[in-house]
Short mmCIF file of C-alpha atoms in Angstrom, two decimals:
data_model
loop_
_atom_site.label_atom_id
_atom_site.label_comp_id
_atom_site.label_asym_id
_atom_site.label_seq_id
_atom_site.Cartn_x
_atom_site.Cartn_y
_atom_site.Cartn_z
CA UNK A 1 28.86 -87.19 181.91
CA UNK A 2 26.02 -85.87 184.44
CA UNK A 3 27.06 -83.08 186.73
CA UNK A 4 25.86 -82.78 189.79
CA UNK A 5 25.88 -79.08 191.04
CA UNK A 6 25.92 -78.60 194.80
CA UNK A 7 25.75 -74.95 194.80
CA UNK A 8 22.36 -74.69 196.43
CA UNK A 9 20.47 -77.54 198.12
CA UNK A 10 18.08 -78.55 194.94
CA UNK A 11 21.51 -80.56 193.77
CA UNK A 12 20.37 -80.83 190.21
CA UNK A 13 21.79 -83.64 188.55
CA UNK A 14 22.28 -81.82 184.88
CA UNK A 15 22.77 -83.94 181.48
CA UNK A 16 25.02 -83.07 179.19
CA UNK A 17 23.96 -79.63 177.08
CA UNK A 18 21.06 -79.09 179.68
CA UNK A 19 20.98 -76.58 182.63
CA UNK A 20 19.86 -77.07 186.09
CA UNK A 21 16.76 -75.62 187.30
CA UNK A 22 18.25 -72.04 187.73
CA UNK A 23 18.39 -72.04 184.03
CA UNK A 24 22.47 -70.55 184.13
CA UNK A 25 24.43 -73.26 185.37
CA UNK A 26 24.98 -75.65 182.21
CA UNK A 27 26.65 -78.92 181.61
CA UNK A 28 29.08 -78.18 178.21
CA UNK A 29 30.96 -81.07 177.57
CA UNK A 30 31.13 -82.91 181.22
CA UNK A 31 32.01 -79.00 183.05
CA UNK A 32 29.64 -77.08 184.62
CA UNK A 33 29.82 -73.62 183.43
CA UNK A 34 28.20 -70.31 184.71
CA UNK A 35 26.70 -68.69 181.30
CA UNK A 36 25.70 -65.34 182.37
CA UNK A 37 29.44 -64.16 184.01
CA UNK A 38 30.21 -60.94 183.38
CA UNK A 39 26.57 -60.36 181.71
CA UNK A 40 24.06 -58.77 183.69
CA UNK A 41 21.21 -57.90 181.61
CA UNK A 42 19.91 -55.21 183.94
CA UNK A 43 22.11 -52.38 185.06
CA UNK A 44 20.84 -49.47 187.50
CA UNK A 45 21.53 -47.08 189.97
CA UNK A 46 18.69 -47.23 192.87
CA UNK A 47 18.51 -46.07 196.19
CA UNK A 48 19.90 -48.10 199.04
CA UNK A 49 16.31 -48.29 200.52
CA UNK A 50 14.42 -49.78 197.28
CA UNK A 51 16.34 -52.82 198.19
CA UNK A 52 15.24 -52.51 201.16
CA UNK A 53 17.93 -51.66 203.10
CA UNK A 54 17.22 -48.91 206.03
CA UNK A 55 20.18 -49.59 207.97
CA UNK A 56 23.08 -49.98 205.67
CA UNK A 57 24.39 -46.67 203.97
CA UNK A 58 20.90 -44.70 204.16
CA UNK A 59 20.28 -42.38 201.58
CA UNK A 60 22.76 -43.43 199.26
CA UNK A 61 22.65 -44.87 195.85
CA UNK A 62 23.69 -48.43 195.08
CA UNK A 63 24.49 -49.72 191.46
CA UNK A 64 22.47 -52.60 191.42
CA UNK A 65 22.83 -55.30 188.81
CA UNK A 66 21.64 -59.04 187.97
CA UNK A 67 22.00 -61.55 185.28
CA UNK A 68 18.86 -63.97 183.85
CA UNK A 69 17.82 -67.06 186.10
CA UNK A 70 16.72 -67.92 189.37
CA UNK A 71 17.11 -71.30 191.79
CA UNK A 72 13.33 -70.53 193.42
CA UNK A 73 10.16 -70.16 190.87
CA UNK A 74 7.51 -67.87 193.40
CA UNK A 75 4.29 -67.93 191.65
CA UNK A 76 3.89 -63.97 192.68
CA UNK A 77 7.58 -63.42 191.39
CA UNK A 78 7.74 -59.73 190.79
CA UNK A 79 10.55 -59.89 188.55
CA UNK A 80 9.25 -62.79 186.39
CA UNK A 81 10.34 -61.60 183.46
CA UNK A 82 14.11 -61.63 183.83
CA UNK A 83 14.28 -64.94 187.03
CA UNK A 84 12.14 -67.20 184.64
CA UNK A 85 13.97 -66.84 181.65
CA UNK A 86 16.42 -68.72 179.78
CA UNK A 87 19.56 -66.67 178.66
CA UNK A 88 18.50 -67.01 175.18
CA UNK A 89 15.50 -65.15 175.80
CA UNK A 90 17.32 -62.33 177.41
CA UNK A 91 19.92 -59.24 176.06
CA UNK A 92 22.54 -58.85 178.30
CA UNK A 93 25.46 -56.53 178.22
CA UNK A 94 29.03 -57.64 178.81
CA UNK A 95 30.58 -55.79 181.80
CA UNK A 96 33.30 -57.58 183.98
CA UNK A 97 33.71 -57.76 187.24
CA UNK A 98 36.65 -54.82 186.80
CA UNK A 99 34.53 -52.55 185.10
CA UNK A 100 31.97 -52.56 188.15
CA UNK A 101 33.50 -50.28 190.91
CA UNK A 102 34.47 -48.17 188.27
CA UNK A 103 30.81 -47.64 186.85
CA UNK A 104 29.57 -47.46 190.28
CA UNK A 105 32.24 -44.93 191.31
CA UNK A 106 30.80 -42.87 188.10
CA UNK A 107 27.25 -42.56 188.99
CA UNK A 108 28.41 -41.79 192.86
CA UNK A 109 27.57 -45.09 194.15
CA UNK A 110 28.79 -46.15 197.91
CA UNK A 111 27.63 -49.50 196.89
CA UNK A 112 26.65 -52.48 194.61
CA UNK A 113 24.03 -54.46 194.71
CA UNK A 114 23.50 -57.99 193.44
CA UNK A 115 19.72 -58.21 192.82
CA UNK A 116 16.75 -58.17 191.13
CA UNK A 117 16.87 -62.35 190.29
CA UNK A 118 19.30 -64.10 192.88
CA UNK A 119 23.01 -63.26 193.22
CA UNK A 120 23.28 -66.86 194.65
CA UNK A 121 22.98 -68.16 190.92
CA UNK A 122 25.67 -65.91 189.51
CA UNK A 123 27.58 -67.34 192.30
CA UNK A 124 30.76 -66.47 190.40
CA UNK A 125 30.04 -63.26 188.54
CA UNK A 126 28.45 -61.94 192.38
CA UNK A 127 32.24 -63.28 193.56
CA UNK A 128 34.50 -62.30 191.38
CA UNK A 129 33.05 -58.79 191.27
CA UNK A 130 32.84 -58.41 195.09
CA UNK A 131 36.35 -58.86 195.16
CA UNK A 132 36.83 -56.12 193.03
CA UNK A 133 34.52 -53.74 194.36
CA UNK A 134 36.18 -54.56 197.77
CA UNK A 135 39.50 -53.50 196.61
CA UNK A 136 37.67 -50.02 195.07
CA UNK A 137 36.93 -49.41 198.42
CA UNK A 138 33.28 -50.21 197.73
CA UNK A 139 31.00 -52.22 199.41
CA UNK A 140 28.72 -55.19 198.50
CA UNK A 141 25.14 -55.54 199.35
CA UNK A 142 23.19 -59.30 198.20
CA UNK A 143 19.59 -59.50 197.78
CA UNK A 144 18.61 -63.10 198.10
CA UNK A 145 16.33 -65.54 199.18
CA UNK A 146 19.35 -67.41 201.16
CA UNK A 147 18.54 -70.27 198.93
CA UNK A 148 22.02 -71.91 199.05
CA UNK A 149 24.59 -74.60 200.46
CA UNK A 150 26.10 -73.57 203.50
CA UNK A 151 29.84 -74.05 202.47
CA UNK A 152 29.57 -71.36 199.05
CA UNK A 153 27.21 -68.88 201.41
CA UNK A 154 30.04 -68.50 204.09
CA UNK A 155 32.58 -68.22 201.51
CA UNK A 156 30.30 -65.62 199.63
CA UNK A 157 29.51 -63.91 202.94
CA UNK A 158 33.33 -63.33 203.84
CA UNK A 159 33.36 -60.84 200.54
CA UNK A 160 30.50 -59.05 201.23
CA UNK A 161 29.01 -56.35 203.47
CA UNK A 162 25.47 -56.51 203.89
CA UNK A 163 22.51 -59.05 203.01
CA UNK A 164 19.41 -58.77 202.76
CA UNK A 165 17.25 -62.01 203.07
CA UNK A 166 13.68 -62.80 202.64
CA UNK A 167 11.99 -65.10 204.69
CA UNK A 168 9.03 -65.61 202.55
CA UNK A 169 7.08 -67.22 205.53
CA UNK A 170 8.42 -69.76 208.51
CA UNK A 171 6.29 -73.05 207.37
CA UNK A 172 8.14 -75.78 204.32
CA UNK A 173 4.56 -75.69 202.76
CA UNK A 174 4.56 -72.44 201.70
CA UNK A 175 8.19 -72.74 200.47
CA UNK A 176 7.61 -75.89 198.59
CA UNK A 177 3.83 -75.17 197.41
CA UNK A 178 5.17 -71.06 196.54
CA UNK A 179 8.49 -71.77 195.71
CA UNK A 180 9.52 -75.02 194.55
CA UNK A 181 11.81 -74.62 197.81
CA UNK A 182 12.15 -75.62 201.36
CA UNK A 183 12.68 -73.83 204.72
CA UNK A 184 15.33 -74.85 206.28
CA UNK A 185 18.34 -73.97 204.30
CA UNK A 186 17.46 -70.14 204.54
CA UNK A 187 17.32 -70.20 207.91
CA UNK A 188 20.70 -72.15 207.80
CA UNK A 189 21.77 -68.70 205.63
CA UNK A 190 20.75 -66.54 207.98
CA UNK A 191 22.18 -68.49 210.99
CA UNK A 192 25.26 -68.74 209.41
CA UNK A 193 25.47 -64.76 208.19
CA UNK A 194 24.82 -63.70 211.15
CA UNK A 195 27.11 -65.84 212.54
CA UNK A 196 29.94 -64.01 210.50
CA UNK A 197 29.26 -60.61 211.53
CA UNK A 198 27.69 -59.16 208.20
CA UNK A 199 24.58 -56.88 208.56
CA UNK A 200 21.48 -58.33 207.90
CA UNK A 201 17.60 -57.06 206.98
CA UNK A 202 15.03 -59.40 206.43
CA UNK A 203 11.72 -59.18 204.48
CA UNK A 204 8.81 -60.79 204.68
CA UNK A 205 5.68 -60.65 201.84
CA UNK A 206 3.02 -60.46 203.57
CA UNK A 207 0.35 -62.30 200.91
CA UNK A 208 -3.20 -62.74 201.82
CA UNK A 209 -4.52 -66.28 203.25
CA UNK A 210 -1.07 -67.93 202.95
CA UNK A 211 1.11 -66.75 205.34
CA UNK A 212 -0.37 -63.16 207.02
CA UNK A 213 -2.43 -65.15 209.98
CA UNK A 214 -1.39 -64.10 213.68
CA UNK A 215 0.13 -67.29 214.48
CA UNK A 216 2.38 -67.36 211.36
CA UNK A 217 3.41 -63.84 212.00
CA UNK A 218 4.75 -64.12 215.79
CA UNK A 219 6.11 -67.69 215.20
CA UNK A 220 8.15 -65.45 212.21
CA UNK A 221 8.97 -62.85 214.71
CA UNK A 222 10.08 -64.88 217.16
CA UNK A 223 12.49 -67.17 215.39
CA UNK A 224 14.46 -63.84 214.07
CA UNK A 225 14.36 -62.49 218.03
CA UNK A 226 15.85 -66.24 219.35
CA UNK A 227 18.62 -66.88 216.62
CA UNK A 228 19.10 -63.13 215.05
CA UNK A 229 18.37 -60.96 218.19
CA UNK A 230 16.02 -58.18 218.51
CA UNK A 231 17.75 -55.42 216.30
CA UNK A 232 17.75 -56.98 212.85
CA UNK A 233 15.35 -55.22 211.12
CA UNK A 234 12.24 -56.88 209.57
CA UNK A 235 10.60 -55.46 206.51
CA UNK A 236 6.81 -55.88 205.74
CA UNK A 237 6.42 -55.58 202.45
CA UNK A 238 2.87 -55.67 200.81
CA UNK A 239 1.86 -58.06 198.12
CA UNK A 240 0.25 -57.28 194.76
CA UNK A 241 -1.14 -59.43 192.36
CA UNK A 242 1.41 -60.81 189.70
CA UNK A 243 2.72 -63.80 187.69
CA UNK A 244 0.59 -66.38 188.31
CA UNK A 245 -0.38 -65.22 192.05
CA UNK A 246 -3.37 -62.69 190.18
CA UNK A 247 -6.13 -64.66 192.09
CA UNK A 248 -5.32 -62.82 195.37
CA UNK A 249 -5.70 -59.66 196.89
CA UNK A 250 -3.27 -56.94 197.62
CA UNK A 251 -2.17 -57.18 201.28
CA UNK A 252 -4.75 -54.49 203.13
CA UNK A 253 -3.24 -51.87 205.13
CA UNK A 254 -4.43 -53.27 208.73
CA UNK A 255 -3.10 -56.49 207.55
CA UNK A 256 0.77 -54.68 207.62
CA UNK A 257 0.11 -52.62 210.84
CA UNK A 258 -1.20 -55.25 212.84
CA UNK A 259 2.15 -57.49 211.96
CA UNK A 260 4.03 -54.43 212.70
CA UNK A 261 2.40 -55.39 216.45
CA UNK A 262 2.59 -58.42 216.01
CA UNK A 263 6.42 -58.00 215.50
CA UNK A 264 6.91 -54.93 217.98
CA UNK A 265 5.66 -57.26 220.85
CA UNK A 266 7.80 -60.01 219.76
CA UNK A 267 10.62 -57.85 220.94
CA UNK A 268 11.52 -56.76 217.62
CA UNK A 269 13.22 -52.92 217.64
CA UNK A 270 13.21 -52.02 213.90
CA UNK A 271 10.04 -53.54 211.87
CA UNK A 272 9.00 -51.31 208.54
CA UNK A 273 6.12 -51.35 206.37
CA UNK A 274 6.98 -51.68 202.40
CA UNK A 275 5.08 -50.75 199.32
CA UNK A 276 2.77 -48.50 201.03
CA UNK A 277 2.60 -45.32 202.67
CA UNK A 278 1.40 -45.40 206.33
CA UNK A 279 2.28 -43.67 209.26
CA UNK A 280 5.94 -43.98 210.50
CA UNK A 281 5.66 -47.56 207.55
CA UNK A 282 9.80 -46.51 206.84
CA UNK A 283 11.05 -44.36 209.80
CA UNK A 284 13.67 -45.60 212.26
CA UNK A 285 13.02 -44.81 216.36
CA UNK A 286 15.97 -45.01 219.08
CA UNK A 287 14.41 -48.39 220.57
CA UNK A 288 15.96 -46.38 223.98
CA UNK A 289 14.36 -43.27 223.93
CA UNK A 290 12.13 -43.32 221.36
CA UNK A 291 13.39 -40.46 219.20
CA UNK A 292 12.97 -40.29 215.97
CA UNK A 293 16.17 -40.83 213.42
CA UNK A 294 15.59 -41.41 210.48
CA UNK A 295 12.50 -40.15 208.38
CA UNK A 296 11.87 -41.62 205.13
CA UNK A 297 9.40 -41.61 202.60
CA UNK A 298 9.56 -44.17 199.71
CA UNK A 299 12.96 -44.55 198.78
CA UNK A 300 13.76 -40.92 199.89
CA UNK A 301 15.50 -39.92 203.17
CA UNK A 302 14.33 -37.18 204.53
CA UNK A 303 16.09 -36.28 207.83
CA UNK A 304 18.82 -38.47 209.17
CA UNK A 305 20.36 -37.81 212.84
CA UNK A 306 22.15 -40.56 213.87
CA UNK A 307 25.75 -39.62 214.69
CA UNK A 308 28.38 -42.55 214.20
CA UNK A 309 26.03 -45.28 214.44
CA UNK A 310 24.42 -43.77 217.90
CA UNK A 311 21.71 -42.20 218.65
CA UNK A 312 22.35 -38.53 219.05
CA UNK A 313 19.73 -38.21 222.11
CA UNK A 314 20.87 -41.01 224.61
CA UNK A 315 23.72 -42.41 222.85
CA UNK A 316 22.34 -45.86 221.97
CA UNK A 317 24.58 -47.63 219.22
CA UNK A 318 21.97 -48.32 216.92
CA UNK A 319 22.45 -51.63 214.53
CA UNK A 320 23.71 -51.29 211.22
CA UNK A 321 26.38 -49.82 208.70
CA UNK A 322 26.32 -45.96 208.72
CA UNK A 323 27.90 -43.43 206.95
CA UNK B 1 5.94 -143.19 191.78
CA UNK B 2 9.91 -142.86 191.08
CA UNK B 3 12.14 -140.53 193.03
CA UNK B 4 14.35 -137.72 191.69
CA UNK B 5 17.56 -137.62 191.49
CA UNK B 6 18.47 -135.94 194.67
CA UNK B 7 22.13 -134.36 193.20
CA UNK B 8 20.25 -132.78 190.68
CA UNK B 9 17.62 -131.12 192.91
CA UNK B 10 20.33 -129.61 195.57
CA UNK B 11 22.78 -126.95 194.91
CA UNK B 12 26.11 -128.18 196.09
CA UNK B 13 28.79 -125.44 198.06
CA UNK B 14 30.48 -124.70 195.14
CA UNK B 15 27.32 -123.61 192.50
CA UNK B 16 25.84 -122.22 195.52
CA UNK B 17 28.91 -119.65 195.96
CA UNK B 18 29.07 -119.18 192.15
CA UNK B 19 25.62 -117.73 191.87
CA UNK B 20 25.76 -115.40 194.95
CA UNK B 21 28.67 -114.01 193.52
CA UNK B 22 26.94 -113.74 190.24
CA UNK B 23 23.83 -112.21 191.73
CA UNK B 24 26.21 -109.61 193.74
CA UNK B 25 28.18 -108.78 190.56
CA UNK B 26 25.13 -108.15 188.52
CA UNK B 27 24.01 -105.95 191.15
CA UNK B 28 27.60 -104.18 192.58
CA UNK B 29 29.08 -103.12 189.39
CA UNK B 30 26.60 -100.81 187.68
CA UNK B 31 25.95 -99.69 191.43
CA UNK B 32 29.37 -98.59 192.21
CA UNK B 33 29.63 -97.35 187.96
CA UNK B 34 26.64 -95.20 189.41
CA UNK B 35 28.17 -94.15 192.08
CA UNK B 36 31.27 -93.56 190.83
CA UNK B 37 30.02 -91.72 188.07
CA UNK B 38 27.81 -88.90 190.96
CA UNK B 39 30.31 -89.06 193.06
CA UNK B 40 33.38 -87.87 190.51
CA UNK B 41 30.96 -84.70 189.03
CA UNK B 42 30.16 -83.22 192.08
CA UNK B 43 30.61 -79.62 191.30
CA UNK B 44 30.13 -76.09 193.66
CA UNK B 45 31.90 -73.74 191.82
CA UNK B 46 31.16 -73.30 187.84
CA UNK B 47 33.37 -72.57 185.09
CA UNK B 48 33.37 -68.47 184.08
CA UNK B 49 31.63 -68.94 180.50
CA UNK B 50 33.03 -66.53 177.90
CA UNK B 51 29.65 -66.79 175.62
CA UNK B 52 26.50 -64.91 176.45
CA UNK B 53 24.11 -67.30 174.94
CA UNK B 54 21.74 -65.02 174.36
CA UNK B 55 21.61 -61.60 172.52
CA UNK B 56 24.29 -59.57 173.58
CA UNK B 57 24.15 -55.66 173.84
CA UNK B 58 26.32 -53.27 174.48
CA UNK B 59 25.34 -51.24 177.77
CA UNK B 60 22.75 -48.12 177.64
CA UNK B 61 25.01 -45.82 180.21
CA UNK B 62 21.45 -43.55 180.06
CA UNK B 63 19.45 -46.30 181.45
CA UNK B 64 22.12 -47.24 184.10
CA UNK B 65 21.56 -43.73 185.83
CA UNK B 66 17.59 -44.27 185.62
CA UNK B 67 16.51 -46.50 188.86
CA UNK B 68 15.32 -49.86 187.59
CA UNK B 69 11.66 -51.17 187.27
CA UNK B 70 12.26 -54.11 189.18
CA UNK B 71 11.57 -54.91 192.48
CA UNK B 72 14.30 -55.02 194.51
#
């Protein structure tokens, strides 16, 4: 019997003993069944802000875990080797959903992090395990590319506590000639998140000749200040050659800074510059008084003055999840 | 030059009927088998497999602690 599985909006219609195009979701006997739960086959504890996230627990560690397979195929896919495998391919390690707060708690994590491939794949595993880090007293962070149905992505967002999307550019070319994807459902994702109160951070790749021209960049900016408001903040993130994206370029500097203007005069109050090291690329400013809050440097924190959520200067709540 | 036999050149009511609904039949059933057959397998949430089909491990607590080498 074919299965058709309407997790995300590809809808793959999967024959028996085949898998749909995430490579994870597989058709045993007329049931669909998630192969990877409860085995990630990359385990770590990273910093909040290698996700990136700058505005959700700064300068604490997250345990950050995925499992093999992804529902997008990027040609510059920096983590090729485990989102464009099959399972077969791959060790993994059993660990339940139970056993996650508890490893977190071990390492002193305030957090976990589904990441790495896409937690929207391990749809179940990424469920099952937020509800127990939840009850830990734990929190949940996705990293995704909001490639999903809308029904499963509000009931995922109701058990978790921050996301952090990437809008890999605001044209359907680029998603379908990049991706094997299309545009609109990930802005549907981050309608709808925001829509349910959980904190959000985009990113954006910036990669040479596809998607870093002016126009691109402000039509980008502008869509997150109409339908997200001004203080979500909007990563930058610079592009290196990988996978089979090695005929390009790294992103130049001046490309990043000038998108940080672009962005800035959009109305945008918290835009960062990732995977490089430029002036004030990763520190947070009051967008009130202009004070400086939180200095960072890589994935390192180095000063932090913000004083239950506000700005300690003029008081300005300042958007996010703080300590 | 002789004329045919004009009740074997038109269809009369009845045959007429008969191979509409022939025509629709060889066209509705595997249709609605089709549909019926989409329609019943639509699935969101998967079944929790208990087989890693792949190499299983069991997991390096000394790597955990390391930050990982991939992005994100």
């Amino acid at each position: 019997m074919i299965i058709r599985c309407d997790l995300c909006p590809k809808r793959c219609m999967i024959e028996p003993g085949q898998s749909g195009e995430c490579r994870i979701r597989v058709n045993l006997d007329g049931r669909l069944v998630a192969v990877t739960y409860g085995h990630p086959c990359t385990v770590h504890v990273d910093p909040i802000e290698k996700k990136p996230f700058f505005h959700f627990l700064p300068g604490t560690t997250s345990l950050s875990l995925a499992t093999v397979g992804c529902n997008l195929h990027c040609k510059n896919c920096q983590n090729w080797e485990i989102s464009q495998q099959n399972p077969e391919e791959v060790p993994a390690s059993p660990l339940s959903p139970a056993e996650i707060p508890k490893l977190a708690a071990a390492h002193g994590c305030r957090s976990v992090s589904y990441t790495y491939t896409d937690p929207v794949v391990y749809y179940e595993y990424t469920a099952d395990s937020s509800l127990c880090v939840r009850e830990a007293g734990l929190k949940n962070a996705l990293v995704t590319a909001g490639y999903i149905n809308r029904e499963p992505w509000t009931e995922l967002c109701r058990k978790v506590d921050a996301v952090r999307i990437d809008l890999k550019a605001l044209t359907d070319k680029f998603y379908q000639d990049i991706c094997g994807a299309t545009l609109q459902p990930v802005l549907d994702s981050l309608i709808t998140t925001r829509s349910l109160g959980v904190h959000i951070e985009v990113i954006n790749l910036l990669i040479p000749t596809l998607n870093d021209s002016d126009r691109e960049i402000r039509a980008l900016c502008q869509w997150i200040v109409q339908n997200l408001g001004r203080e979500i903040p909007l990563h930058f993130s610079r592009f290196f050659p990988n996978y089979q994206m090695k005929n390009l370029p790294p992103t130049p500097a001046s490309a990043l800074i000038r998108a940080r203007e672009i962005a800035r005069s959009a109305g945008l109050y918290y835009v960062y510059l990732g995977n490089i090291l430029v002036p004030d690329g990763e520190n947070t400013f009051c967008p009130e008084c202009g004070d400086l809050l939180i200095e960072r440097r890589a994935f390192e924190v180095l000063k932090n003055t913000i004083e239950n959520g506000r700005c300690p200067r003029c008081n300005r709540q300042i958007y996010g999840v703080w300590l | 030059m002789q004329s045919p036999d004009i009740r074997r050149v038109v269809m009369s009511r009845r045959g007429f009927l008969l191979r509409i609904t022939a025509l629709c039949a060889v066209i509705a059933v595997p249709m609605a088998r089709w549909i019926r057959q989409t329609e019943d397998t639509r699935v969101v949430q998967a079944l929790r497999g208990r087989y890693y089909p792949g190499p299983v491990r069991p997991l390096d607590q000394e790597s955990v602690s390391r930050p990982g080498k991939w992005a994100g």
